[in-house]
C-alpha cells in the first residue's frame, strides 16, 4: 500500500495518535489495550462513557447501539455522529461515498475508540473508513456497523426460541449477503449466556475486539454483517461468557465448511451455487425407495475404501464418485451408506464424534465436491444414505460443549449429560433450541445435499435414561421410569419432519433393544422410522456361523429364531463396520475351517442373508473376502484381487446382487408372512434349512436350501410348492465361485409326493457348506 502523511483535512481534528501495533490487514497478533486515560484528558464522547468503556472492555452486547452512524444531540443540537472502534489502527477517517470527502475521526479513548461529528447532517449517509497504521500505510474498508438492516427477523427469532425454525441454517452461520449495494457475509449464532460474541479471522488479525456481534434479543441470537469477505475465508466465533470469566474460540456450529484437521477454523462457503443434475432421480425417489423395492446397501468409510496410490492420501469426493459408484453398481447395490462425513476432529472416531453438523468433512474436498458425489450417484441410479449422530457430541474445546460458558447444548448434570463409555456429551433433547438445531441439521442434509436417507446412530442410547449406567448413575423421568421422554418426542418429530419436508427420504434406526414399534408411524404410537437394523439376527447368525459345523446341530435355533419377530418391524439385515473392527475379525476370518471351508461358509451365509426377509447391508471389503480387520487408517486390501479365490468371491457377490435385483420374490414382500414360508427348519441333525420366498404374485417364488455342514447330500427330498420344473438360479458351490461343483444339472422336476407340508417334492443334490436357490422354469398343468 502507499505511504501517506496523516493530517486532518476537514471538520474535526484527530487527537495525537496512540502507538497501536498495526492495521487489521496485518498478520501481527493483537496486543492488550492500554489502561484508560483519565476522562478529562480526552474530548467528551457523544456516547455515554459507560458505553465507550463497555465497547473498549469487550463486554458491550449491542455494539450497533454505539458504533456506526447515529443521529444524536451534540452541544444541544441535533447532529450525526459516526463512531468506530479500531484498536489496531493509529488513525481513522470517514470518506463519504458520494463526494469522496474525507473527515478525520477523533480518538476518544486510547484503546482505539474514534468518532467524527457531522454537525450539518441529520441522517446517516453512505461512507467508508480509511484506517492508518503507525507507519502511515492506509487501508480503505467498509464500516460493518453502518449496515443496520439485520438478517434475522423478529419472527425468525421467535420461531427459534419456540423450537420451530427448521430452516435455521438459512439464517444462522455465515451467509453471503448484499446490503445497500455492498457484498459481504452475515454471521449469526446462538449464545444466550454470552456477554460478548465476536467474529475473528485473518481479516481482523484474530482480534476479538474488532467485529463484535449484536445481541438481538434475550433469546441469545447474535448477529453482525462484515463487508467484503470472500469464499474460503477462515473464521471462528470468540465467545466471552457472562460467567466465570470464561473465554473461548469456537468453530461455527452452523458453519458450512471447515479447515482440514488439526486446524479447527470454520470457513465461509456459498453452498447455493452448485447446479444439480439429478431432477429425474429426485422426482422418482419416493417410488424407488418404497418398501416393496429392492434395497441393498454398500456401507463405506470414505477415508479407507481406497487411498491414493501415489501418497496413500485420501481420495477426493469427486474421485470417490467416479470409482465407487461404478463399483457399487456393478455389484448390484442400490445405495451407498457413508459413515459420518459431518465434520469431526478425530479420524479414529470414524466420524461419530461430530463438531460440524452442517459441514461435510474437508478431508475429501469442498461442499461443492460432496454435492458432486451425491449428484453423480443419483445420475447413475444409486441412492446415498448418511450416518447421522444426534445422540452425542465430543468434548473438544472448539465444539458445542460448554459453548457460552454454560451447558448450552448438553445437560449440566453428568447423570444426564455424559456418555461415560464414549467420553462424550449428550444433547439436551428437552431444550427447544437444541431440538431445533438437530432437526435442522437432518433437514439440511436432505434438502441442501439431496441425501436420500439418514441412518440414526445409537438410538438405544437416546431412548433409555439408564443406558450403560449403574443404579444411582441416572435420573428417572417424571413418571419414575427409565424412558427418555424428551428424546422420544425429538425422534418422533424428527421422523415426521423428514418425511414431510424431504419427500421419499428414508430414516433408519440403529436400535439394539426390543423397543416396540420403531418402524411404525408416529400417529400409531411408533417412533416413525422407515427401517430398523436387525441387530438380533446379525448377532445370532454370526454366533452360529463361528461354530465348528459339527456343533451347529445343537444351535439350530440361532438361524431360525429371527423368523419369530422378522415381521414386527421393517428390518435391514446388517453386516456393518462394527462387526469387522479390531478384535472382531473380518467376515471371512470369522468363518471356521480351512481356507476352502471359510469361503464356502461365507458364500452360504450371504446366500441365506439375501434369502431372509429384510433389506440388505454389507460393509466394504466383505464382498471380496478381506482377510484383515478394518482400520480407518488404511485402504482395503485391494491387492488380494490378484488371487483367484478373492476374484471368485467377488464374482459370487456380484451375481448374488444381480439375482437380488432380478427377482421380485427377494424384495417385494419383506415385511409380512405372505413373502416367506418355511419348508423345513427342523433338520438340526443335518443342519439344513429350506424355505420359500414369494413376490406379490405368489406364483413368482424362489426355493432356498441351505446346508451348514461340509457333508454333501445326494437325493435329499425337499418339499416344493408347485408342480413345476425347477432350475438353479444360484448355487454357492458352483466351481466358478471356488466351490466343489455339487449341483443339479438340467434342473429338477417336482413330483406329486406331498412332503414337509408342501403338495409336491423332489430329490435335490445339496452341496457341502452350500446353498441352492431354485426357480420354477415352467409349471406342469
C-alpha positions as a printed Julia matrix, in Angstrom:
781×3 Matrix{Float64}:
   0.0     0.0     0.0
   1.11    3.62   -0.46
   2.57    5.53    2.47
   0.97    8.91    3.14
   1.22   11.53    5.85
  -1.81   11.56    8.09
  -3.21   15.07    8.54
  -6.71   16.19    9.42
  -8.41   17.75    6.42
 -11.98   18.68    7.27
 -14.45   19.28   10.02
 -12.67   17.77   13.01
  -9.09   17.26   14.09
  -7.6    14.0    15.17
  -6.09   13.66   18.6
  -2.42   12.65   18.87
  -2.18    9.04   17.87
  -1.5     6.28   20.36
   1.05    3.73   19.21
  -1.13    0.71   18.49
   0.75   -2.07   16.66
  -0.8    -2.47   13.2
  -3.89   -2.35   10.98
  -6.42   -5.12   10.59
  -4.76   -6.16    7.36
  -1.6    -7.07    9.21
  -0.9   -10.61   10.44
   0.51   -9.32   13.72
  -1.08  -10.69   16.87
  -3.38   -8.33   18.81
  -2.0    -6.64   21.9
  -3.68   -5.75   25.17
  -5.38   -2.34   25.18
  -3.64    0.32   27.28
  -5.19    1.39   30.53
  -7.93    4.02   30.01
  -6.78    7.6    30.27
  -8.41    9.98   32.69
 -11.68   11.21   31.26
 -10.6    14.85   31.49
  -7.56   14.21   29.25
  -9.64   13.4    26.16
 -12.63   15.02   24.44
 -16.04   14.16   25.76
 -17.69   11.5    23.57
 -21.17   11.87   22.16
 -21.94    8.44   23.67
 -22.04    7.72   27.38
 -18.68    6.86   28.9
 -20.21    3.63   30.18
 -20.9     2.58   26.6
 -17.42    3.57   25.47
 -15.84    1.63   28.31
 -18.05   -1.39   27.56
 -17.05   -1.37   23.89
 -13.37   -0.97   24.74
 -13.55   -3.51   27.56
 -15.25   -6.1    25.4
 -18.45   -6.5    27.35
 -20.97   -4.45   25.37
 -23.57   -6.81   23.96
 -25.08   -4.35   21.49
 -22.29   -2.59   19.59
 -24.68   -1.4    16.86
 -26.29    0.84   19.5
 -22.98    2.66   19.9
 -20.83    2.18   16.8
 -21.6     3.26   13.26
 -23.75    6.3    12.33
 -26.15    7.74   14.89
 -28.28   10.87   14.99
 -27.77   12.37   18.43
 -27.58   15.64   20.27
 -24.2    17.34   20.45
 -23.93   20.56   22.48
 -27.68   20.9    22.45
 -28.04   20.5    18.68
 -29.05   17.53   16.57
 -26.15   16.09   14.58
 -24.88   12.92   13.01
 -22.01   11.15   14.68
 -20.0     8.23   13.3
 -18.2     6.06   15.84
 -15.68    3.29   15.27
 -13.62    1.03   17.48
 -10.33    0.26   15.73
  -7.93   -0.98   18.41
  -5.16   -1.87   15.95
  -5.18    1.37   13.98
  -3.37    4.66   14.53
  -5.82    6.97   12.75
  -9.25    6.63   11.2
 -11.03    8.77    8.58
 -14.6     8.83    7.29
 -14.87    9.06    3.49
 -18.25    9.97    2.03
 -19.1     7.58   -0.8
 -20.92   10.22   -2.86
 -18.33   13.02   -2.72
 -15.08   11.39   -1.6
 -14.83   13.98    1.17
 -12.58   12.77    3.98
 -13.11   13.59    7.65
 -10.65   12.69   10.38
 -12.09   10.91   13.39
 -11.1    11.92   16.91
  -9.56    9.33   19.22
 -11.86    9.41   22.22
 -10.23    6.53   24.07
  -6.57    5.48   23.81
  -7.66    1.88   23.25
  -8.92    2.9    19.81
 -12.4     4.37   20.15
 -12.88    7.05   17.47
 -15.72    9.33   16.49
 -16.46   12.08   13.99
 -19.3    14.59   14.39
 -21.13   15.94   11.35
 -22.99   18.92   12.72
 -24.84   19.72    9.5
 -26.01   16.13    8.9
 -29.37   14.99   10.17
 -29.47   11.5     8.66
 -26.99    8.67    8.02
 -25.14    8.61    4.7
 -23.05    6.07    2.81
 -19.38    6.15    3.77
 -16.22    4.09    4.06
 -13.39    4.19    6.54
  -9.72    4.8     5.86
  -7.51    3.42    8.6
  -3.8     4.04    9.01
  -1.08    2.16   10.83
   1.77    3.84   12.76
   3.96    3.8     9.65
   1.39    5.78    7.69
   0.11    2.94    5.49
  -3.55    3.45    4.67
  -6.28    0.92    4.02
  -9.81    1.62    2.9
 -12.63   -0.54    4.18
 -16.33   -0.64    4.91
 -17.61    0.01    8.41
 -19.7    -3.05    9.35
 -21.69   -1.03   11.85
 -23.18    1.31    9.27
 -25.26   -1.59    7.9
 -28.14   -1.69   10.36
 -30.54   -3.9     8.4
 -30.4    -7.21   10.26
 -30.75  -10.55    8.51
 -32.89  -12.34   11.09
 -36.41  -11.08   11.53
 -38.19  -10.94   14.87
 -40.34  -13.82   13.65
 -37.21  -15.89   12.9
 -36.0   -15.28   16.44
 -39.41  -16.19   17.85
 -39.52  -19.46   15.88
 -36.01  -20.35   17.01
 -36.88  -19.86   20.65
 -40.04  -21.89   20.14
 -38.04  -24.7    18.52
 -39.82  -24.49   15.18
 -37.29  -22.68   12.96
 -36.43  -25.76   10.91
 -34.62  -23.81    8.18
 -32.45  -22.08   10.77
 -29.36  -22.93    8.7
 -30.62  -20.34    6.19
 -30.03  -17.59    8.75
 -27.59  -18.75   11.44
 -23.98  -19.42   10.46
 -22.2   -17.45    7.73
 -24.19  -16.31    4.68
 -23.26  -14.17    1.71
 -25.48  -11.12    1.55
 -25.66   -7.75   -0.19
 -26.68   -4.73    1.92
 -27.02   -1.25    0.39
 -25.15   -2.49   -2.66
 -22.22   -3.79   -0.62
 -21.41   -7.5    -0.68
 -20.38   -9.24    2.48
 -21.12  -12.04    4.91
 -23.73  -12.14    7.63
 -22.76  -14.04   10.76
 -25.27  -15.21   13.36
 -25.17  -17.65   16.23
 -26.97  -18.65   19.42
 -25.26  -17.98   22.75
 -27.77  -16.73   25.34
 -25.32  -16.67   28.23
 -22.53  -14.84   26.43
 -21.52  -11.33   27.42
 -19.99  -10.78   24.0
 -19.56  -12.8    20.81
 -17.16  -11.71   18.08
 -16.17  -12.94   14.66
 -12.41  -13.4    14.37
 -10.24  -14.32   11.43
  -7.31  -13.33    9.26
  -9.33  -10.28    8.15
  -9.0    -8.75   11.65
  -5.77  -10.41   12.82
  -7.89  -12.73   15.01
  -8.64   -9.79   17.32
 -11.89  -10.4    19.19
 -12.39   -6.65   19.8
 -12.89   -5.64   16.17
 -16.06   -7.37   14.92
 -18.29   -7.78   17.95
 -21.76   -9.13   17.2
 -25.07   -7.58   18.2
 -27.22   -9.36   20.78
 -30.6    -9.36   19.06
 -32.76  -10.42   21.99
 -32.79  -12.17   25.32
 -33.2   -15.44   23.43
 -29.48  -15.25   22.73
 -29.22  -14.67   18.97
 -26.12  -12.67   17.98
 -25.55  -11.13   14.55
 -23.13   -8.99   12.55
 -22.62   -8.17    8.87
 -18.98   -7.94    7.74
 -18.48   -6.48    4.25
 -16.11   -7.67    1.54
 -15.26  -11.12    2.84
 -14.69  -13.8     0.21
 -15.41  -17.51   -0.07
 -12.92  -19.68    1.74
 -12.09  -17.11    4.41
 -11.19  -18.7     7.75
 -13.07  -17.58   10.84
 -14.13  -18.51   14.35
 -16.52  -17.21   16.97
 -14.85  -15.7    20.03
 -17.23  -16.19   22.94
 -16.91  -14.3    26.21
 -19.28  -15.63   28.83
 -21.03  -13.56   31.43
 -19.99  -16.23   33.93
 -16.65  -17.17   35.48
 -14.6   -15.01   33.1
 -14.84  -17.86   30.56
 -13.48  -17.06   27.1
 -13.14  -19.5    24.22
 -12.81  -19.53   20.44
 -15.44  -21.79   18.88
 -16.0   -23.26   15.45
 -19.29  -22.1    13.99
 -21.99  -24.63   15.0
 -23.85  -23.74   11.79
 -20.74  -23.45    9.59
 -20.92  -24.98    6.12
 -17.21  -25.75    5.73
 -14.21  -26.29    7.99
 -10.45  -26.29    7.68
  -8.75  -29.7     7.5
  -7.87  -31.05   10.93
  -6.0   -30.47   13.16
  -6.92  -26.83   12.5
 -10.41  -26.1    13.81
 -11.34  -22.94   11.87
 -14.63  -22.62   10.08
 -14.57  -21.34    6.51
 -17.04  -19.18    4.62
 -18.72  -21.04    1.77
 -21.63  -20.44   -0.57
 -23.44  -23.77   -0.77
 -26.15  -22.46   -3.1
 -24.06  -22.08   -6.25
 -23.87  -25.76   -7.25
 -26.01  -26.76  -10.25
 -27.75  -30.1    -9.66
 -28.45  -32.59  -12.45
 -30.48  -35.2   -10.59
 -34.02  -33.95  -11.14
 -35.15  -37.29  -12.55
 -33.86  -39.19   -9.52
 -35.42  -36.77   -7.04
 -38.76  -36.98   -8.81
 -38.7   -40.79   -8.82
 -37.23  -41.2    -5.32
 -40.48  -41.91   -3.47
 -41.14  -44.84   -5.8
 -37.53  -46.05   -5.89
 -37.31  -46.17   -2.09
 -40.7   -47.7    -1.37
 -40.88  -50.74    0.92
 -41.58  -53.07   -2.0
 -38.48  -52.06   -3.96
 -35.01  -53.66   -3.74
 -32.62  -52.15   -1.25
 -29.1   -53.46   -0.89
 -26.7   -51.1     0.84
 -22.93  -50.89    0.49
 -21.59  -49.33    3.7
 -18.47  -47.27    3.1
 -15.92  -45.34    5.11
 -14.73  -42.79    2.52
 -11.27  -42.4     4.02
 -10.34  -46.07    3.82
 -12.26  -47.6     0.92
  -9.32  -46.72   -1.29
  -6.3   -44.48   -0.9
  -4.26  -42.61   -3.47
  -1.55  -44.94   -4.8
   0.92  -42.05   -5.02
   0.95  -40.84   -1.42
  -1.59  -43.02    0.42
  -3.7   -39.89    0.81
  -7.48  -39.68    0.79
  -9.43  -39.83   -2.43
 -11.48  -36.7    -3.05
 -15.26  -36.74   -3.14
 -15.04  -36.5    -6.92
 -12.56  -39.35   -7.2
 -14.78  -41.46   -4.97
 -17.76  -40.68   -7.16
 -16.08  -41.98  -10.3
 -14.56  -45.09   -8.72
 -17.04  -46.08   -6.02
 -20.31  -45.61   -7.9
 -19.36  -47.81  -10.83
 -18.09  -50.5    -8.46
 -21.24  -50.47   -6.32
 -23.5   -50.51   -9.35
 -21.63  -53.48  -10.84
 -22.19  -55.43   -7.61
 -25.93  -54.77   -7.66
 -26.1   -52.32   -4.76
 -28.95  -49.82   -4.77
 -27.49  -47.5    -2.13
 -24.19  -46.34   -0.7
 -24.24  -45.59    3.0
 -21.45  -43.34    4.19
 -20.1   -43.46    7.71
 -20.47  -39.93    9.09
 -18.99  -37.31    6.8
 -20.14  -34.48    9.04
 -17.05  -32.62   10.22
 -15.15  -34.29   13.04
 -11.72  -33.65   14.56
 -10.51  -37.21   15.21
 -10.03  -39.78   12.44
 -10.21  -42.6    14.96
 -13.82  -41.73   15.81
 -14.77  -42.83   12.25
 -16.86  -39.66   12.1
 -19.12  -40.49   15.05
 -17.88  -37.58   17.21
 -19.21  -34.62   15.28
 -18.3   -30.96   15.66
 -19.81  -29.71   12.38
 -23.43  -30.76   11.97
 -23.84  -28.67    8.81
 -20.42  -29.25    7.19
 -19.19  -32.18    5.1
 -15.69  -33.0     6.25
 -12.99  -31.13    4.38
 -10.75  -34.23    4.38
 -12.12  -35.12    0.97
 -12.86  -31.73   -0.57
 -15.26  -28.81   -0.54
 -19.04  -28.77   -0.08
 -19.37  -28.48   -3.85
 -17.28  -31.63   -4.24
 -19.59  -33.56   -1.93
 -22.62  -32.29   -3.82
 -20.97  -33.61   -6.97
 -20.57  -37.02   -5.3
 -24.27  -37.23   -4.42
 -25.28  -35.87   -7.81
 -23.12  -38.43   -9.61
 -24.6   -41.25   -7.55
 -28.12  -40.17   -8.44
 -27.35  -39.81  -12.13
 -26.18  -43.44  -12.08
 -29.15  -44.8   -10.16
 -27.5   -45.08   -6.72
 -29.06  -43.63   -3.57
 -26.96  -42.07   -0.82
 -27.58  -42.7     2.87
 -25.73  -40.79    5.57
 -24.89  -41.88    9.09
 -26.17  -39.08   11.32
 -25.26  -38.75   15.0
 -27.75  -36.84   17.18
 -27.14  -38.93   20.3
 -23.93  -37.32   21.5
 -21.05  -34.99   20.63
 -17.38  -34.72   21.66
 -15.81  -32.64   24.38
 -13.4   -30.79   22.08
 -12.98  -27.19   23.21
 -13.86  -25.74   19.8
 -17.09  -27.75   19.58
 -20.55  -27.47   21.12
 -19.62  -28.3    24.7
 -19.91  -25.5    27.3
 -20.49  -23.22   24.34
 -21.22  -19.92   26.08
 -19.81  -20.72   29.48
 -22.85  -22.82   30.32
 -24.09  -26.27   29.38
 -25.98  -24.94   26.38
 -26.36  -27.92   24.08
 -25.82  -30.61   26.73
 -27.27  -31.41   30.15
 -25.41  -29.92   33.1
 -25.87  -32.98   35.32
 -23.41  -35.71   34.25
 -26.06  -38.31   35.09
 -27.96  -36.96   32.09
 -25.28  -35.22   30.05
 -22.37  -37.64   29.71
 -21.77  -40.89   27.86
 -19.08  -42.38   30.05
 -18.44  -45.28   27.68
 -17.61  -42.93   24.84
 -16.35  -39.9    26.75
 -18.88  -37.66   25.01
 -21.7   -35.25   25.86
 -25.42  -35.96   25.48
 -27.71  -33.43   23.83
 -30.42  -31.84   25.96
 -33.38  -33.01   23.89
 -35.78  -31.16   26.16
 -34.49  -27.73   25.12
 -36.35  -26.14   22.21
 -33.28  -24.64   20.55
 -31.3   -27.9    20.79
 -34.1   -29.92   19.19
 -34.31  -27.22   16.54
 -30.56  -27.44   15.91
 -30.65  -31.21   15.37
 -33.83  -31.34   13.29
 -32.5   -28.51   11.14
 -29.3   -30.49   10.6
 -31.28  -33.51    9.43
 -33.38  -31.46    7.04
 -30.29  -29.6     5.85
 -28.64  -32.77    4.53
 -31.83  -33.93    2.84
 -32.61  -30.56    1.25
 -29.25  -28.97    0.51
 -27.31  -32.13   -0.32
 -30.16  -34.3    -1.67
 -29.31  -37.08    0.8
 -31.78  -39.95    0.34
 -31.89  -41.17    3.9
 -30.41  -40.84    7.37
 -29.27  -43.77    9.46
 -29.56  -42.57   13.04
 -26.72  -43.82   15.21
 -27.08  -45.15   18.78
 -30.86  -44.8    19.08
 -30.95  -47.12   22.08
 -28.67  -44.75   24.0
 -31.19  -41.98   23.36
 -34.27  -43.94   24.38
 -33.11  -45.09   27.79
 -32.0   -42.85   30.64
 -30.14  -45.76   32.23
 -28.32  -46.79   29.06
 -24.97  -48.29   30.14
 -25.39  -46.87   33.65
 -25.44  -48.48   37.06
 -28.12  -47.78   39.69
 -27.65  -44.29   41.08
 -25.94  -43.06   37.92
 -29.11  -41.9    36.16
 -32.18  -39.76   36.84
 -35.66  -41.24   36.25
 -38.22  -39.42   34.13
 -41.16  -37.56   35.67
 -43.1   -40.79   35.98
 -40.25  -42.62   37.65
 -39.39  -44.63   34.54
 -36.19  -45.09   32.56
 -37.54  -43.92   29.2
 -36.11  -40.63   27.94
 -39.36  -38.85   27.16
 -37.67  -35.78   25.65
 -35.61  -37.94   23.3
 -38.69  -39.92   22.26
 -40.53  -36.7    21.41
 -37.49  -35.49   19.47
 -37.19  -38.73   17.48
 -40.86  -38.69   16.53
 -40.71  -35.05   15.48
 -37.53  -35.68   13.51
 -39.13  -38.54   11.58
 -42.33  -36.63   10.89
 -40.47  -33.62    9.53
 -38.01  -35.56    7.38
 -40.88  -37.42    5.73
 -42.9   -34.23    5.36
 -40.21  -31.92    4.01
 -37.99  -34.36    2.09
 -40.39  -36.49    0.0
 -39.11  -40.02   -0.49
 -36.25  -39.73    2.01
 -35.99  -42.6     4.49
 -34.84  -42.89    8.09
 -33.13  -45.91    9.62
 -32.66  -46.69   13.29
 -29.61  -48.42   14.7
 -31.61  -49.69   17.67
 -30.41  -52.78   19.51
 -33.18  -53.38   22.04
 -36.73  -54.68   21.88
 -38.31  -51.21   21.94
 -41.66  -51.71   20.18
 -42.95  -50.05   17.02
 -39.68  -48.45   15.96
 -40.79  -48.54   12.31
 -44.45  -47.77   12.85
 -45.9   -44.31   12.14
 -45.98  -41.79   14.93
 -49.76  -41.46   14.64
 -49.95  -45.12   15.67
 -47.66  -44.58   18.65
 -44.49  -45.64   16.85
 -41.17  -43.83   16.57
 -41.69  -43.22   12.85
 -38.57  -44.75   11.28
 -38.78  -46.49    7.9
 -36.32  -49.26    8.84
 -34.53  -50.71   11.82
 -31.25  -52.59   11.78
 -31.92  -56.22   12.77
 -29.17  -56.5    15.36
 -30.66  -59.67   16.86
 -30.48  -61.53   13.55
 -26.94  -60.32   12.98
 -25.76  -61.44   16.41
 -27.41  -64.86   16.2
 -26.28  -65.75   12.7
 -22.67  -64.69   13.33
 -22.63  -66.67   16.56
 -23.92  -69.7    14.65
 -21.51  -69.35   11.73
 -18.5   -69.01   14.04
 -19.11  -72.51   15.42
 -17.48  -75.6    14.01
 -20.11  -77.29   11.82
 -20.01  -80.39   13.99
 -21.61  -78.39   16.81
 -24.16  -76.45   14.75
 -26.76  -79.18   15.15
 -27.15  -78.06   18.77
 -27.76  -74.43   17.81
 -30.34  -74.64   15.03
 -32.44  -72.04   16.83
 -29.82  -69.37   16.12
 -30.64  -69.45   12.42
 -34.41  -69.86   12.8
 -35.39  -67.71   15.79
 -35.26  -64.46   13.8
 -38.41  -65.5    11.94
 -40.3   -65.26   15.21
 -40.03  -61.46   15.01
 -38.97  -60.83   11.39
 -42.21  -59.0    10.57
 -42.61  -56.99   13.76
 -40.6   -54.19   12.14
 -39.28  -53.21    8.72
 -35.79  -54.61    9.04
 -32.43  -54.16    7.38
 -30.06  -57.12    7.82
 -26.67  -55.55    8.62
 -23.15  -56.86    8.43
 -21.73  -53.47    9.31
 -18.39  -51.88   10.15
 -18.95  -52.69   13.82
 -18.6   -56.41   13.08
 -15.18  -56.26   11.41
 -13.21  -53.87   13.6
 -10.28  -54.56   15.91
 -10.5   -57.94   17.7
 -13.72  -58.91   15.9
 -12.04  -60.37   12.78
 -13.13  -59.92    9.18
 -16.22  -61.61    7.78
 -14.1   -64.24    6.03
 -11.87  -64.85    9.03
 -14.88  -65.3    11.33
 -15.74  -68.48    9.43
 -14.39  -71.79   10.82
 -12.4   -74.43    8.98
  -9.64  -74.35    6.4
  -9.43  -71.72    3.67
 -11.83  -73.55    1.33
 -14.35  -74.0     4.13
 -14.1   -70.34    5.15
 -15.06  -69.24    1.64
 -17.82  -71.85    1.41
 -19.23  -70.78    4.77
 -19.2   -67.11    3.77
 -20.94  -67.76    0.45
 -23.62  -69.78    2.23
 -24.05  -67.06    4.83
 -24.51  -64.36    2.2
 -26.98  -66.51    0.26
 -29.03  -67.07    3.41
 -28.88  -63.33    4.14
 -30.26  -62.47    0.69
 -33.0   -65.06    1.1
 -34.02  -63.93    4.59
 -36.77  -61.27    4.73
 -35.37  -57.76    5.11
 -33.27  -55.29    3.15
 -29.5   -55.91    2.97
 -26.39  -54.09    4.15
 -22.75  -55.13    3.84
 -19.66  -53.19    4.9
 -16.94  -52.67    2.33
 -14.4   -55.46    1.95
 -16.8   -58.23    2.82
 -17.71  -58.65   -0.82
 -14.28  -59.92   -1.91
 -13.16  -61.65    1.28
 -10.96  -59.13    3.07
  -8.76  -61.11    5.47
  -7.72  -58.39    7.9
  -9.92  -56.42   10.24
 -10.97  -53.0     9.06
  -8.96  -49.95   10.12
  -9.82  -46.36    9.26
  -6.08  -45.68    8.86
  -5.52  -47.73    5.71
  -7.12  -48.8     2.46
  -8.93  -52.06    1.91
  -6.63  -54.83    0.71
  -7.4   -54.47   -2.99
  -4.2   -56.31   -3.86
  -5.95  -59.52   -2.78
  -7.87  -59.46   -6.06
  -4.78  -60.69   -7.85
  -5.6   -64.1    -6.33
  -8.21  -66.36   -7.86
 -10.08  -67.15   -4.63
 -10.79  -63.46   -4.0
 -11.77  -62.95   -7.63
 -14.22  -65.83   -7.29
 -15.64  -64.4    -4.08
 -16.17  -61.06   -5.8
 -17.85  -62.77   -8.74
 -20.18  -64.57   -6.34
 -21.09  -61.29   -4.6
 -21.73  -59.66   -7.96
 -24.03  -62.41   -9.22
 -25.85  -62.64   -5.87
 -26.52  -58.9    -6.09
 -27.73  -59.24   -9.66
 -30.06  -62.07   -8.64
 -31.5   -59.86   -5.9
 -32.31  -57.16   -8.43
 -33.78  -59.61  -10.92
 -36.13  -61.49   -8.58
 -39.11  -59.62   -7.05
 -39.56  -62.56   -4.66
 -36.47  -61.34   -2.8
 -37.71  -57.83   -2.04
 -41.37  -57.16   -2.79
 -42.83  -58.69    0.39
 -40.21  -58.24    3.11
 -42.45  -57.27    5.99
 -45.11  -59.95    6.36
 -45.61  -63.72    6.16
 -47.03  -63.55    2.64
 -43.48  -63.26    1.37
 -41.98  -66.13    3.37
 -42.82  -69.77    4.13
 -40.79  -72.38    5.94
 -40.41  -75.68    4.14
 -38.34  -77.29    6.87
 -36.43  -75.81    9.79
 -36.32  -78.95   11.96
 -33.49  -80.96   10.39
 -30.99  -79.92   13.03
 -29.05  -83.18   12.73
 -28.12  -82.28    9.18
 -28.03  -78.51    9.85
 -30.2   -77.95    6.78
 -32.99  -75.43    6.42
 -35.29  -74.76    3.47
 -37.85  -72.04    2.8
 -39.8   -70.23    0.1
 -39.65  -66.53   -0.8
 -42.62  -65.1    -2.69
 -43.29  -61.92   -4.64
 -46.64  -60.11   -4.61
 -47.69  -62.69   -7.2
 -47.48  -65.89   -5.11
 -46.64  -67.94   -8.19
 -43.44  -65.91   -8.53
 -41.27  -67.63   -5.95
 -37.83  -69.0    -5.13
 -36.87  -72.01   -3.01
 -33.81  -71.76   -0.74
 -31.99  -74.82    0.61
 -29.03  -74.14    2.92
 -26.6   -76.75    4.22
 -24.41  -75.57    7.08
 -22.2   -78.66    7.3
 -19.41  -79.9     5.0
 -21.4   -83.08    4.26
 -22.94  -83.17    0.75
 -26.36  -84.77    0.29
 -27.48  -86.62   -2.81
 -31.2   -87.05   -3.41
 -32.23  -85.11   -0.29
 -36.0   -84.76   -0.62
 -37.32  -81.21   -0.33
 -40.92  -80.05   -0.35
 -41.95  -77.83   -3.27
 -44.98  -75.55   -3.56
 -45.79  -76.16   -7.24
 -45.84  -78.94   -9.79
 -43.09  -77.3   -11.82
 -39.7   -77.8   -13.36
 -37.12  -76.02  -11.18
 -33.69  -74.8   -12.21
 -30.84  -73.46  -10.15
 -30.97  -69.67  -10.11
 -27.86  -69.71   -7.92
 -25.68  -72.33   -6.29
 -22.99  -71.09   -3.91
 -20.97  -74.27   -4.67
 -20.61  -73.65   -8.38
 -16.99  -74.07   -9.47
 -16.78  -70.51  -10.85
 -17.14  -69.34   -7.26
 -14.47  -71.73   -5.99
 -16.97  -74.41   -4.91
 -16.81  -78.18   -5.33
 -19.37  -78.28   -8.12
 -22.18  -80.28   -6.46
 -25.28  -79.14   -8.31
 -28.5   -80.23  -10.01
 -27.57  -80.26  -13.66
 -30.5   -79.94  -16.0
 -32.89  -78.97  -13.21
 -35.42  -80.75  -11.02
 -38.93  -81.89  -11.83
 -41.4   -81.73   -8.96
 -43.12  -84.97   -8.05
 -46.69  -85.38   -6.81
 -45.46  -86.53   -3.42
 -46.5   -84.27   -0.53
 -43.57  -83.51    1.72
 -42.84  -81.13    4.57
 -46.28  -79.5     4.38
 -45.86  -78.93    0.64
 -48.07  -80.58   -2.02
 -45.06  -81.56   -4.13
 -41.44  -82.54   -3.61
 -38.28  -83.67   -5.37
 -34.89  -85.2    -4.53
 -32.21  -82.49   -4.59
 -28.43  -82.61   -4.56
 -27.26  -80.34   -1.76
 -23.62  -79.19   -1.78
 -21.34  -79.13    1.28
 -21.42  -75.82    3.13
 -23.56  -74.58    0.31
 -26.88  -73.01   -0.59
 -29.07  -73.71   -3.59
 -31.7   -71.3    -4.93
 -34.34  -72.94   -7.14
 -36.63  -71.1    -9.51
 -39.62  -72.61  -11.38
 -38.97  -72.51  -15.11
 -42.39  -73.77  -16.2
 -45.45  -75.19  -14.49
 -47.0   -78.57  -15.24
 -50.72  -78.25  -15.95
